[in-house]
CSV table of C-alpha atoms in Angstrom, one decimal:
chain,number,residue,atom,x,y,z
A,1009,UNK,CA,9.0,38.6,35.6
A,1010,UNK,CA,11.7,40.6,37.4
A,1011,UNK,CA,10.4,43.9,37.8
A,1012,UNK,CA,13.2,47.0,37.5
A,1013,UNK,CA,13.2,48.3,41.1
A,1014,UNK,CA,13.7,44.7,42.5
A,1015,UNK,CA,16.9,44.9,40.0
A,1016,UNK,CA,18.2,47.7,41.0
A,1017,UNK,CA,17.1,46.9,44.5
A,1018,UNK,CA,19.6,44.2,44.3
A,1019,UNK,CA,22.3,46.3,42.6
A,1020,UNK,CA,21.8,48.9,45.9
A,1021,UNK,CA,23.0,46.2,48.3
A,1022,UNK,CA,25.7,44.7,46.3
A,1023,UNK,CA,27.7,48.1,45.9
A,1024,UNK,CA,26.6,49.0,49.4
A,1025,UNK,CA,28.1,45.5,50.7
A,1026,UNK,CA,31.0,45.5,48.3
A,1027,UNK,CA,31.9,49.1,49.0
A,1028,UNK,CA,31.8,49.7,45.1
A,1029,UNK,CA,30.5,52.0,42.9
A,1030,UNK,CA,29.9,49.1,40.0
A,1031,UNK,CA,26.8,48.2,38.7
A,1032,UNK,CA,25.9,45.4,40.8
A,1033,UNK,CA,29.3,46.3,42.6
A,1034,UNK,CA,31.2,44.7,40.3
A,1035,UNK,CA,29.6,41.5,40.5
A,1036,UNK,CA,29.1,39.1,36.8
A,1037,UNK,CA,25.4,38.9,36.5
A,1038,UNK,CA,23.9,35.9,34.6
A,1039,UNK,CA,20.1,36.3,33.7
A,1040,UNK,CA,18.2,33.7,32.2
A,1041,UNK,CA,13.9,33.8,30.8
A,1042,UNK,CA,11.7,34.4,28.0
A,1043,UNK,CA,10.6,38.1,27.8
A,1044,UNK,CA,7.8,36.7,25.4
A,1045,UNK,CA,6.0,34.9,28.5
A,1046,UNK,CA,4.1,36.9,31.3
A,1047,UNK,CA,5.2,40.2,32.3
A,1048,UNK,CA,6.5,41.6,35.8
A,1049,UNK,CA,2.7,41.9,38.1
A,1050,UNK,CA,2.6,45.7,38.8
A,1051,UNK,CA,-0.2,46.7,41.4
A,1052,UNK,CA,-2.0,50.1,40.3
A,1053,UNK,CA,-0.5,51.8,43.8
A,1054,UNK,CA,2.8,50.6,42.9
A,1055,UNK,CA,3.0,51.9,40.1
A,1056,UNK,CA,1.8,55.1,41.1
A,1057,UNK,CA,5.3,55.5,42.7
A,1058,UNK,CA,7.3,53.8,40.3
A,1059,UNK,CA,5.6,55.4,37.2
A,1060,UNK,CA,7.6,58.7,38.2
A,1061,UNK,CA,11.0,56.8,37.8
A,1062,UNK,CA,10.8,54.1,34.8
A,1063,UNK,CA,9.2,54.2,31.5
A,1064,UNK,CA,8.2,50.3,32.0
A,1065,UNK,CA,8.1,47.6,34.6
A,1066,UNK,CA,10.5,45.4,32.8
A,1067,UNK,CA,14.2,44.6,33.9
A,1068,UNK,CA,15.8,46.1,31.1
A,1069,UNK,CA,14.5,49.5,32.5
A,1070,UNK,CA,16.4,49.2,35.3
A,1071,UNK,CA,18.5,52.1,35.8
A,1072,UNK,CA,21.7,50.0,37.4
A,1073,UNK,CA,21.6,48.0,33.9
A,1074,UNK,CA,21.4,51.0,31.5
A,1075,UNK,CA,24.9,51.5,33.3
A,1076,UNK,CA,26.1,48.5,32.1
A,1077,UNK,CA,27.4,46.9,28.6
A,1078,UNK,CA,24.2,44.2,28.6
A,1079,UNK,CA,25.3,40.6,26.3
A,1080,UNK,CA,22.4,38.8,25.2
A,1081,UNK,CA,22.6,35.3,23.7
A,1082,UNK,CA,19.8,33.6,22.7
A,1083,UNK,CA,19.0,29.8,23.5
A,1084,UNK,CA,17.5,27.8,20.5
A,1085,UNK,CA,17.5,24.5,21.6
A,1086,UNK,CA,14.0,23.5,22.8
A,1087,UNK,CA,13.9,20.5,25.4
A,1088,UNK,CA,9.9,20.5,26.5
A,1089,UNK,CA,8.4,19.7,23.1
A,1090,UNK,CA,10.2,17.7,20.4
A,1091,UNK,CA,7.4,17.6,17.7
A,1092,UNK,CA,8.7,20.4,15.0
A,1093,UNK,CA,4.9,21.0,13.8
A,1094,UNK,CA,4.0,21.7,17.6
A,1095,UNK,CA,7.1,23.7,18.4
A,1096,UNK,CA,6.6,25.8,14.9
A,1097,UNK,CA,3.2,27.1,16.0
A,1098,UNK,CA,3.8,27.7,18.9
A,1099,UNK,CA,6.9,29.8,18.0
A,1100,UNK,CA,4.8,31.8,15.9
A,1101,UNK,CA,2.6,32.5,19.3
A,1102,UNK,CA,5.0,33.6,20.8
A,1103,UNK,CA,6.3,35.9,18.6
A,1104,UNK,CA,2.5,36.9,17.6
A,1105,UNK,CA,3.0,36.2,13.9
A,1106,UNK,CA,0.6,33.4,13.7
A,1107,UNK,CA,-1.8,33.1,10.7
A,1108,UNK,CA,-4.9,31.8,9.6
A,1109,UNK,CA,-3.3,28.6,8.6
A,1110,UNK,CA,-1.6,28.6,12.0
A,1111,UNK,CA,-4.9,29.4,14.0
A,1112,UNK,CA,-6.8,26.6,12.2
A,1113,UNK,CA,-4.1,24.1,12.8
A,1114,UNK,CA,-3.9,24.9,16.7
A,1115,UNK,CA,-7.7,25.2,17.1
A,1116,UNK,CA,-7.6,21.6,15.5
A,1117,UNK,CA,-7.5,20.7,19.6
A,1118,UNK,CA,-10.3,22.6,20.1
A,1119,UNK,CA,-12.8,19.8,22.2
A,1120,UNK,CA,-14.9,21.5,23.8
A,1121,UNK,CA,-17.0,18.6,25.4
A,1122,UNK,CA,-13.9,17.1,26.0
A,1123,UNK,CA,-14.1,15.1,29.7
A,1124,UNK,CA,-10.5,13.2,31.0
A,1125,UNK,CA,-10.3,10.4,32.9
A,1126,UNK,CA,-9.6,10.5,36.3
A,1127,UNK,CA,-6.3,8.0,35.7
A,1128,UNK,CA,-5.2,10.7,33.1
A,1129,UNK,CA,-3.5,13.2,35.7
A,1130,UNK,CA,-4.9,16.0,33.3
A,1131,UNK,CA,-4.9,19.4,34.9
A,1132,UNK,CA,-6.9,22.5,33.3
A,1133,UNK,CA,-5.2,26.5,33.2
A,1134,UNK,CA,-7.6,28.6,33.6
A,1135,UNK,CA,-7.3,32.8,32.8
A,1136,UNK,CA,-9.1,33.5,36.3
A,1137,UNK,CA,-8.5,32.4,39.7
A,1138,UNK,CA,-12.6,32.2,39.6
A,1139,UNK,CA,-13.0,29.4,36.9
A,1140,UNK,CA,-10.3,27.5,38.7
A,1141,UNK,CA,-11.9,27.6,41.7
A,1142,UNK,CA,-15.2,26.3,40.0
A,1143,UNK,CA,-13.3,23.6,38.3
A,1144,UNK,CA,-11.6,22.6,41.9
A,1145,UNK,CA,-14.9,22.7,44.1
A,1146,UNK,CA,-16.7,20.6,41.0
A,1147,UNK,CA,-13.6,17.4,41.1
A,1148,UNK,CA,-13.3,17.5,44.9
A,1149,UNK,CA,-17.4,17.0,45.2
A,1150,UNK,CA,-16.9,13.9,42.9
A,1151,UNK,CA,-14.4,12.0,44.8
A,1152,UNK,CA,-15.7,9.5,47.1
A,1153,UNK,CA,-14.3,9.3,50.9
A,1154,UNK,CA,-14.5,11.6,53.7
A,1155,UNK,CA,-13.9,15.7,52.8
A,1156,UNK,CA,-11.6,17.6,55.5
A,1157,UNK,CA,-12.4,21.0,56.7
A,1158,UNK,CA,-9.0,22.8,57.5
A,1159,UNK,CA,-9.1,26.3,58.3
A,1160,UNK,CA,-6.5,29.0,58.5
A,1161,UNK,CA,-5.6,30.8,61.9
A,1162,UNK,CA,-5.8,34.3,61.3
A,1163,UNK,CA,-5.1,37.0,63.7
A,1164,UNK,CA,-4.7,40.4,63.0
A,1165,UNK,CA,-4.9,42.4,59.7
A,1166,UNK,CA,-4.8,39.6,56.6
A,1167,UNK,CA,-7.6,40.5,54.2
A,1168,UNK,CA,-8.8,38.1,52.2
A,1169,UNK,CA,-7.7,38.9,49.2
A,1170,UNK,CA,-4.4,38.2,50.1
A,1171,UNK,CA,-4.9,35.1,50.9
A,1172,UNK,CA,-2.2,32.6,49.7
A,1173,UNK,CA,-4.2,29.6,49.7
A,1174,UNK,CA,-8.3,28.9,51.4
A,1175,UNK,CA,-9.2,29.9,54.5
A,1176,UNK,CA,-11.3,26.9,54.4
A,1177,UNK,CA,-9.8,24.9,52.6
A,1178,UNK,CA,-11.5,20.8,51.8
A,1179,UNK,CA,-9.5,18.2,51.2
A,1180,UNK,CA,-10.0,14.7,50.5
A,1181,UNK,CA,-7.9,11.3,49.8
A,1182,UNK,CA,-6.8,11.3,46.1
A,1183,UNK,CA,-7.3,14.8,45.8
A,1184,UNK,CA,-5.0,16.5,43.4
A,1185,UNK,CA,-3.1,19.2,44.9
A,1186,UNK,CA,-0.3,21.5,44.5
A,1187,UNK,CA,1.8,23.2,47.1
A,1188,UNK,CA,1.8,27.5,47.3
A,1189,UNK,CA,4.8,27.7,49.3
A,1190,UNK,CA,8.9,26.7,49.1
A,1191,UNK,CA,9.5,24.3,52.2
A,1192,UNK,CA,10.7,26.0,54.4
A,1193,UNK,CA,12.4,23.4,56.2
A,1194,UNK,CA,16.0,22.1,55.9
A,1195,UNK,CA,15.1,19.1,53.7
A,1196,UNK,CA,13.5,21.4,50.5
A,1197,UNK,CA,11.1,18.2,49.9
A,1198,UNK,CA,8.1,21.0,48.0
A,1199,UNK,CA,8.3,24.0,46.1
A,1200,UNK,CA,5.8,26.7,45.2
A,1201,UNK,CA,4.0,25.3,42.4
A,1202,UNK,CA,4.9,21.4,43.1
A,1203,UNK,CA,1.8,19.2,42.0
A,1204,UNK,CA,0.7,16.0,43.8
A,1205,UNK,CA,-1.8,13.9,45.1
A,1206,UNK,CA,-3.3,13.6,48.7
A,1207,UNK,CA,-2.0,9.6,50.2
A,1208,UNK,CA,-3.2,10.2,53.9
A,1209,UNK,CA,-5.2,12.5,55.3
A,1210,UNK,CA,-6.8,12.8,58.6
A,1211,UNK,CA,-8.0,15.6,61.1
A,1212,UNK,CA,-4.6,16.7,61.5
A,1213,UNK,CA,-2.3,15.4,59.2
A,1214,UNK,CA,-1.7,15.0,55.3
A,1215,UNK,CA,0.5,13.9,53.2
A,1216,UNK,CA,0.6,14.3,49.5
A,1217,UNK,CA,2.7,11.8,47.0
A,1218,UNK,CA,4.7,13.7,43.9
A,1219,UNK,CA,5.4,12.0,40.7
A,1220,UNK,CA,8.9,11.0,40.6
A,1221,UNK,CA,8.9,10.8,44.6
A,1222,UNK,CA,9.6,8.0,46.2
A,1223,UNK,CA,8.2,8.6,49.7
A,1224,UNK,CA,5.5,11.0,51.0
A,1225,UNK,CA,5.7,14.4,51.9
A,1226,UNK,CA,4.1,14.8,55.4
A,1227,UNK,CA,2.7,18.3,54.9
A,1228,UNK,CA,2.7,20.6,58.1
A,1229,UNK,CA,1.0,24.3,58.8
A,1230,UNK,CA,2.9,27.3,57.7
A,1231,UNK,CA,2.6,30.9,58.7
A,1232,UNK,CA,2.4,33.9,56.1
A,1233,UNK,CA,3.3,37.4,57.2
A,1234,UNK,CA,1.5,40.4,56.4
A,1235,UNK,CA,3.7,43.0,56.5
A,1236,UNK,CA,3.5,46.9,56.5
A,1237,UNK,CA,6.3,49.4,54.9
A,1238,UNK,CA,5.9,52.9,56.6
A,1239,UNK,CA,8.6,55.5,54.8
A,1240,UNK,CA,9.5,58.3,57.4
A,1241,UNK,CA,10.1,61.2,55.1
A,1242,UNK,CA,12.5,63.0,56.9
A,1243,UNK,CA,15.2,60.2,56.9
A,1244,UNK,CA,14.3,58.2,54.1
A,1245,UNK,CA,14.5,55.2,56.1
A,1246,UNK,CA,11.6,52.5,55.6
A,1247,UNK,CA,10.4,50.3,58.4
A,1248,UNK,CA,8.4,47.4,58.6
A,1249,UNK,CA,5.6,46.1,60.9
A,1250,UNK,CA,4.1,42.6,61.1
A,1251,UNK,CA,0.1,43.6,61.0
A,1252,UNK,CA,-1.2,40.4,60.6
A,1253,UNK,CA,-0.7,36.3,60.5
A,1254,UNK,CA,-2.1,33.8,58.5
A,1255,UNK,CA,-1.5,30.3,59.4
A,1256,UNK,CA,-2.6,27.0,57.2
A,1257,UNK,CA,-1.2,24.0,55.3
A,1258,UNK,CA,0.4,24.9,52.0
A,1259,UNK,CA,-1.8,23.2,49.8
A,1260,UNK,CA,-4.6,24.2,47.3
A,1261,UNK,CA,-6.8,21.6,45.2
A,1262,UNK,CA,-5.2,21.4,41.9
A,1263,UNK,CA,-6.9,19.8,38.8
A,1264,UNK,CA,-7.2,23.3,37.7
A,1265,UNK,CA,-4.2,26.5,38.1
A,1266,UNK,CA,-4.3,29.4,36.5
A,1267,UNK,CA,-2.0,30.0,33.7
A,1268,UNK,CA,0.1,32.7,35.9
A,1269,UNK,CA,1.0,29.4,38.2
A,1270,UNK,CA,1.4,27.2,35.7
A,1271,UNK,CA,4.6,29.2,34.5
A,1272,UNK,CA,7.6,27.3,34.7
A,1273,UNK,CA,5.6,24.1,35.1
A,1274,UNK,CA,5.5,21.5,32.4
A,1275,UNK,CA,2.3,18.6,31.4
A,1276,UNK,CA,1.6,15.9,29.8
A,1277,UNK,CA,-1.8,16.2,29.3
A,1278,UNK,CA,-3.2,20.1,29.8
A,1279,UNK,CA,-6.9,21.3,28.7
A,1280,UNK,CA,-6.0,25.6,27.7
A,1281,UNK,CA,-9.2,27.6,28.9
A,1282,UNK,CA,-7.8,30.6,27.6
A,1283,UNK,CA,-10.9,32.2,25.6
A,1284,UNK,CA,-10.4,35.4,28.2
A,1285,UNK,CA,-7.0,35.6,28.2
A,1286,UNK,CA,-5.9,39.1,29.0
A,1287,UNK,CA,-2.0,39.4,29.7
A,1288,UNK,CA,1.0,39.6,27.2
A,1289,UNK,CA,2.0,36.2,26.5
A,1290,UNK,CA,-0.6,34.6,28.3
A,1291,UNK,CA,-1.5,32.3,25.5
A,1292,UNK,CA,1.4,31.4,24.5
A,1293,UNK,CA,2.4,30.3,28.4
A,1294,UNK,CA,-0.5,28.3,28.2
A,1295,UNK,CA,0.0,26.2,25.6
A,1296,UNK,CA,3.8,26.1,25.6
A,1297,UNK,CA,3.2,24.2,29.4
A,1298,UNK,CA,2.3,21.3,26.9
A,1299,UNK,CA,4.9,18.5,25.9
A,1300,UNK,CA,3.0,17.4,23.2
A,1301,UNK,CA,0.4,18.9,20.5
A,1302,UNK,CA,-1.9,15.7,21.2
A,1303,UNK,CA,-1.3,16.5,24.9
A,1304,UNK,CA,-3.0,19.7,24.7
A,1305,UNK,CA,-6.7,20.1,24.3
A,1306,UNK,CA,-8.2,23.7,24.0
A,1307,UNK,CA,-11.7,23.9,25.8
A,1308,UNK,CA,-12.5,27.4,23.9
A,1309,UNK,CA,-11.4,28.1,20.0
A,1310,UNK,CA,-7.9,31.1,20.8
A,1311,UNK,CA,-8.7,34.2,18.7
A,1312,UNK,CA,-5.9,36.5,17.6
A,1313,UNK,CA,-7.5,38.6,20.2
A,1314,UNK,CA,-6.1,36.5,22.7
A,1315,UNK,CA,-3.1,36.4,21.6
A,1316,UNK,CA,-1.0,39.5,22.6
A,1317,UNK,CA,2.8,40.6,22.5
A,1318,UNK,CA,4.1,43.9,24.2
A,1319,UNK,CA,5.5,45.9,21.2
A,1320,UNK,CA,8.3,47.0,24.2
A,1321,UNK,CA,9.2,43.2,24.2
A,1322,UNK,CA,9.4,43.3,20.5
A,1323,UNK,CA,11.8,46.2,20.3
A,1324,UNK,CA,13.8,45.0,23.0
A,1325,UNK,CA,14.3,41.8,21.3
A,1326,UNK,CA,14.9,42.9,17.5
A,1327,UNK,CA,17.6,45.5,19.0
A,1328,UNK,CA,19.0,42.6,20.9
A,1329,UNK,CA,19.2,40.4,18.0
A,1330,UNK,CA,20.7,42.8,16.0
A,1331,UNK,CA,23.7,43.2,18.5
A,1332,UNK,CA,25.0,39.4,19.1
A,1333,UNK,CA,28.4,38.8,20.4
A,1334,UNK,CA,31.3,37.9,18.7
A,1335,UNK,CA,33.6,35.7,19.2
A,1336,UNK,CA,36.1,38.2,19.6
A,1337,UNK,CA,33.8,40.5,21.8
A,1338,UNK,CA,33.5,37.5,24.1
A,1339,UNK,CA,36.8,36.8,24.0
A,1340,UNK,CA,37.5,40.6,24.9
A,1341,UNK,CA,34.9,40.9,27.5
A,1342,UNK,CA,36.5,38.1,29.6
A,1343,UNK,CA,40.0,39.6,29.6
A,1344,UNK,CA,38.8,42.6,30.7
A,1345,UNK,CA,37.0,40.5,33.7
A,1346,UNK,CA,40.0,38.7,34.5
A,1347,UNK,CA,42.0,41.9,34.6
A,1348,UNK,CA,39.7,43.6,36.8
A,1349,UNK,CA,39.3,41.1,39.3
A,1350,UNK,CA,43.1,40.4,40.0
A,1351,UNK,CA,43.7,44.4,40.3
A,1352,UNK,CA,40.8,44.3,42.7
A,1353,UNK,CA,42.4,41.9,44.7
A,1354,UNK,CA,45.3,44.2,45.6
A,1355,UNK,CA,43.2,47.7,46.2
A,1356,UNK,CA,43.4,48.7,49.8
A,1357,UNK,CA,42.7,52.1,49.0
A,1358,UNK,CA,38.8,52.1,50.7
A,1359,UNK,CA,40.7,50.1,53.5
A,1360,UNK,CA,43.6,52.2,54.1
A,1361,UNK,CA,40.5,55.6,54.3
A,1362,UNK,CA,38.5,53.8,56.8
A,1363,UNK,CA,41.7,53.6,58.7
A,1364,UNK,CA,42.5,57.2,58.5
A,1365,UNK,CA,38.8,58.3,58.9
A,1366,UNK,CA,39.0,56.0,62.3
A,1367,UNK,CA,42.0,57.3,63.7
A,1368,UNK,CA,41.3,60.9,63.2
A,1369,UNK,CA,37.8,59.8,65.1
A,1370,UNK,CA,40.0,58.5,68.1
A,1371,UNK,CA,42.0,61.6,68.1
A,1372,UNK,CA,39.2,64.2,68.2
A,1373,UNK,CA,37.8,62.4,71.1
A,1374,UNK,CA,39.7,63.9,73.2
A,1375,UNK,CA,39.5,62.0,76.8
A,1376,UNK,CA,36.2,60.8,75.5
A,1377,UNK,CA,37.9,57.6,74.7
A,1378,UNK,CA,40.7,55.6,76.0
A,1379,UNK,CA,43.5,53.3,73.4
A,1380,UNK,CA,44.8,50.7,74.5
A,1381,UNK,CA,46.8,47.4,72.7
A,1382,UNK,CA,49.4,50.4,71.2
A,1383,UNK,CA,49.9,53.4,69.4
A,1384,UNK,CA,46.9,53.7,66.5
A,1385,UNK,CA,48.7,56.3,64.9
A,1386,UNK,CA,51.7,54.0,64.8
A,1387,UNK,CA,49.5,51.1,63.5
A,1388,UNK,CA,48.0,53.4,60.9
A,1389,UNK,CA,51.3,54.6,59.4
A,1390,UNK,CA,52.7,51.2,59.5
A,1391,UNK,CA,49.7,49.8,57.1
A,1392,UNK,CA,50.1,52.7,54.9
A,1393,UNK,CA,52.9,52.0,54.3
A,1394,UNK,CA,53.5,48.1,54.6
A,1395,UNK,CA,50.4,47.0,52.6
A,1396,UNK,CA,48.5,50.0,51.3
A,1397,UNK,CA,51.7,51.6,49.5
A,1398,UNK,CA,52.8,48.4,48.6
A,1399,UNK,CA,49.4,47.3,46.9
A,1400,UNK,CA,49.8,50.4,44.9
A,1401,UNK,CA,53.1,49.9,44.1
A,1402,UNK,CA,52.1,46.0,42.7
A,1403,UNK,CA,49.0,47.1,41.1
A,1404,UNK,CA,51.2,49.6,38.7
A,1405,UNK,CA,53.6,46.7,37.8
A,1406,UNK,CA,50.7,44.7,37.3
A,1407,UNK,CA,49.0,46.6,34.8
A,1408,UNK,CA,52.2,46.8,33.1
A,1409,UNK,CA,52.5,43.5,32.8
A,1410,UNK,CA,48.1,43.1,31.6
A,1411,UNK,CA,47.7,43.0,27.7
A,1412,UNK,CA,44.5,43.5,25.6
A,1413,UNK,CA,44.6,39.9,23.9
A,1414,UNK,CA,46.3,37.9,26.6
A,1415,UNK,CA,43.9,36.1,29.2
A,1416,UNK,CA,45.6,36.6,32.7
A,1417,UNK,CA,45.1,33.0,33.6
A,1418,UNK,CA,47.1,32.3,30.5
A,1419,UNK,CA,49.8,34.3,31.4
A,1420,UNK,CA,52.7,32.2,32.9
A,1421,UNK,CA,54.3,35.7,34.2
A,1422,UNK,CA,51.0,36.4,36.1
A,1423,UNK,CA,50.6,33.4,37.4
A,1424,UNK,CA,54.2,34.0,38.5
């Protein structure tokens, strides 16, 4: 879900920060996800802009990456479901080779009057925020005990669309929630996406109880931002201006999610209302939230209709697979890491020009500005030549010494 400009976003500040003109400024990137699950969220006026610079959202558009030699190693061992029927089918989902056979067997969970217990902890994922909302308003109304009204402070521009969570948002004891926001706070205790249910609640105070928790979280207020970019065209320079504040606990009922904030999530029990699915790999998110085939119930029969693969993800993929690592490649790639880093570590070249570029700026000042401590010119020719002509100096003996096959670590005359 990491859209191309946030990559090369990234790679901007590491080779401004590292003073480098590597991808990423030299820095060993590890990234981890399944490109056949939901795709980077692209607003229509974003892309407007970025449409002009990259031929897709993904991150393997990203221009800093293209620059680089890109490994890919694919993980086969499945941990969330251990049932080889359940894991077959829904390999074939993912990969949108599924076929009759395969649909029959997976609509096999179709129930459609299917109704859980409440003792079940069963949560539905919905397509639409809409039908969540629906299924949320319905569960709440059915719990006994007194409903809480909390509502959002909101002060200046914060639409409601952009809400994170309700502006009104009802709450009652044994509510099943889940939290919208990381905790901010030292202790971590919540994360975005964290499901639970409601232990206390009162006019101004909550706390929620997570599976596998021992204590409760005591949930308190948080503020959301919205923020304005302004670009000045003349400079290039963007700015940023806080227009508006929205301010209410973290929480949002939670028997149903949409599929989008289900990702990453796992279930025992799930019911899939994913008849109007509409996103690549939205089905197959869905159902793969599931630990279990019996675990899953499908309110709505999935057509192949539903079922959709980005043919870019597909290409991606088979070109990736075609070009594994060896061994050898590996084996090659790390050496030349090693070796890279150590000669790195005795460059004072960029150093040694900020120096010059300094003391010619102290000496065209004129009476502008006043040295004291010593002689900068002095100081300047005595780095030149005590560390930045003797880093030059080591670095040519040390390359002289760097083989193709040898790992420098491995090397007792390096390590010398």
């Amino acid at each position: 879900m990491v859209r191309a400009d946030l990559l090369d976003g990234v790679d901007e500040v590491l080779r401004r920060y590292r003073h480098g003109d590597l991808p990423f400024g030299g820095v060993q990137l590890l990234m981890i996800g399944d490109l056949h699950q939901l795709p980077p969220v692209v607003k229509n006026e974003d892309w407007a802009i970025l449409g002009d610079h990259y031929s897709s959202p993904y991150f393997f558009n990203s221009k800093a990456l293209n620059r680089t030699e890109l490994v890919v190693l694919e993980l086969r061992h499945i941990y969330r479901q251990s049932d080889s029927r359940f894991i077959n089918l829904l390999n074939r989902v993912r990969e949108n080779r599924l076929d009759s056979v395969g649909f029959d067997a997976l609509n096999s969970r179709c129930l459609p009057d299917f109704k859980p217990q409440d003792k079940q902890h069963v949560i539905t994922l919905c397509t639409h925020n809409n039908r969540a909302d629906s299924i949320n308003r319905d569960r709440l109304q059915k719990l006994q005990g007194k409903a809480h009204l909390f509502k959002a402070e909101i002060s200046g521009e914060f639409p409601e669309y952009s809400f994170p969570t309700s502006g009104r948002l009802d709450l009652k004891k044994d509510a099943q929630v889940m939290f919208v926001r990381n905790d901010p706070g030292q202790d971590k205790l919540y994360y975005n996406g964290k499901i639970g249910k409601i232990s206390q609640i009162s006019k101004g105070s909550i706390a929620v109880r997570c599976p596998g928790d021992k204590d409760d979280i005591v949930v308190e207020p948080i503020s959301w931002e919205n923020i304005r970019y302004t670009l000045d065209t003349e400079t290039k320079e963007i700015s940023k201006n806080k227009i508006g504040e929205f301010i209410q606990y973290p929480l949002k009922p939670a028997w149903a999610i949409t599929i989008h904030k289900s990702q990453g999530l796992t279930f025992e029990r799930a019911i899939i209302d994913a008849g109007a699915a509409f996103a690549h790999g939205q089905v197959y998110v869905a159902l793969s939230r599931c630990k279990s085939f019996d675990g899953m119930v499908l309110k709505t029969p999935i057509s192949p209709d539903a079922v959709k693969t980005d043919p870019l993800i597909g290409e991606f993929t088979r070109q990736a697979l075609e070009n594994q690592p060896t061994n050898e490649k590996l084996a090659q790639a790390k050496v030349s890491f090693q070796q890279r880093l150590l000669l790195q570590c005795y460059d004072y070249r960029q150093m040694c020009l900020f120096l010059q570029r300094f003391t010619g700026l102290l000496s065209g000042s004129g009476s502008l500005l006043q040295v004291s401590g010593g002689d900068i010119q002095s100081i300047t020719e005595q780095a030149q030549s005590a560390l930045c002509m003797v880093g030059e100096n080591f670095i040519r003996q040390l390359q002289g010494m760097l083989t193709e096959t040898t790992l420098p670590e491995s090397d007792p005359a390096i390590n010398e």
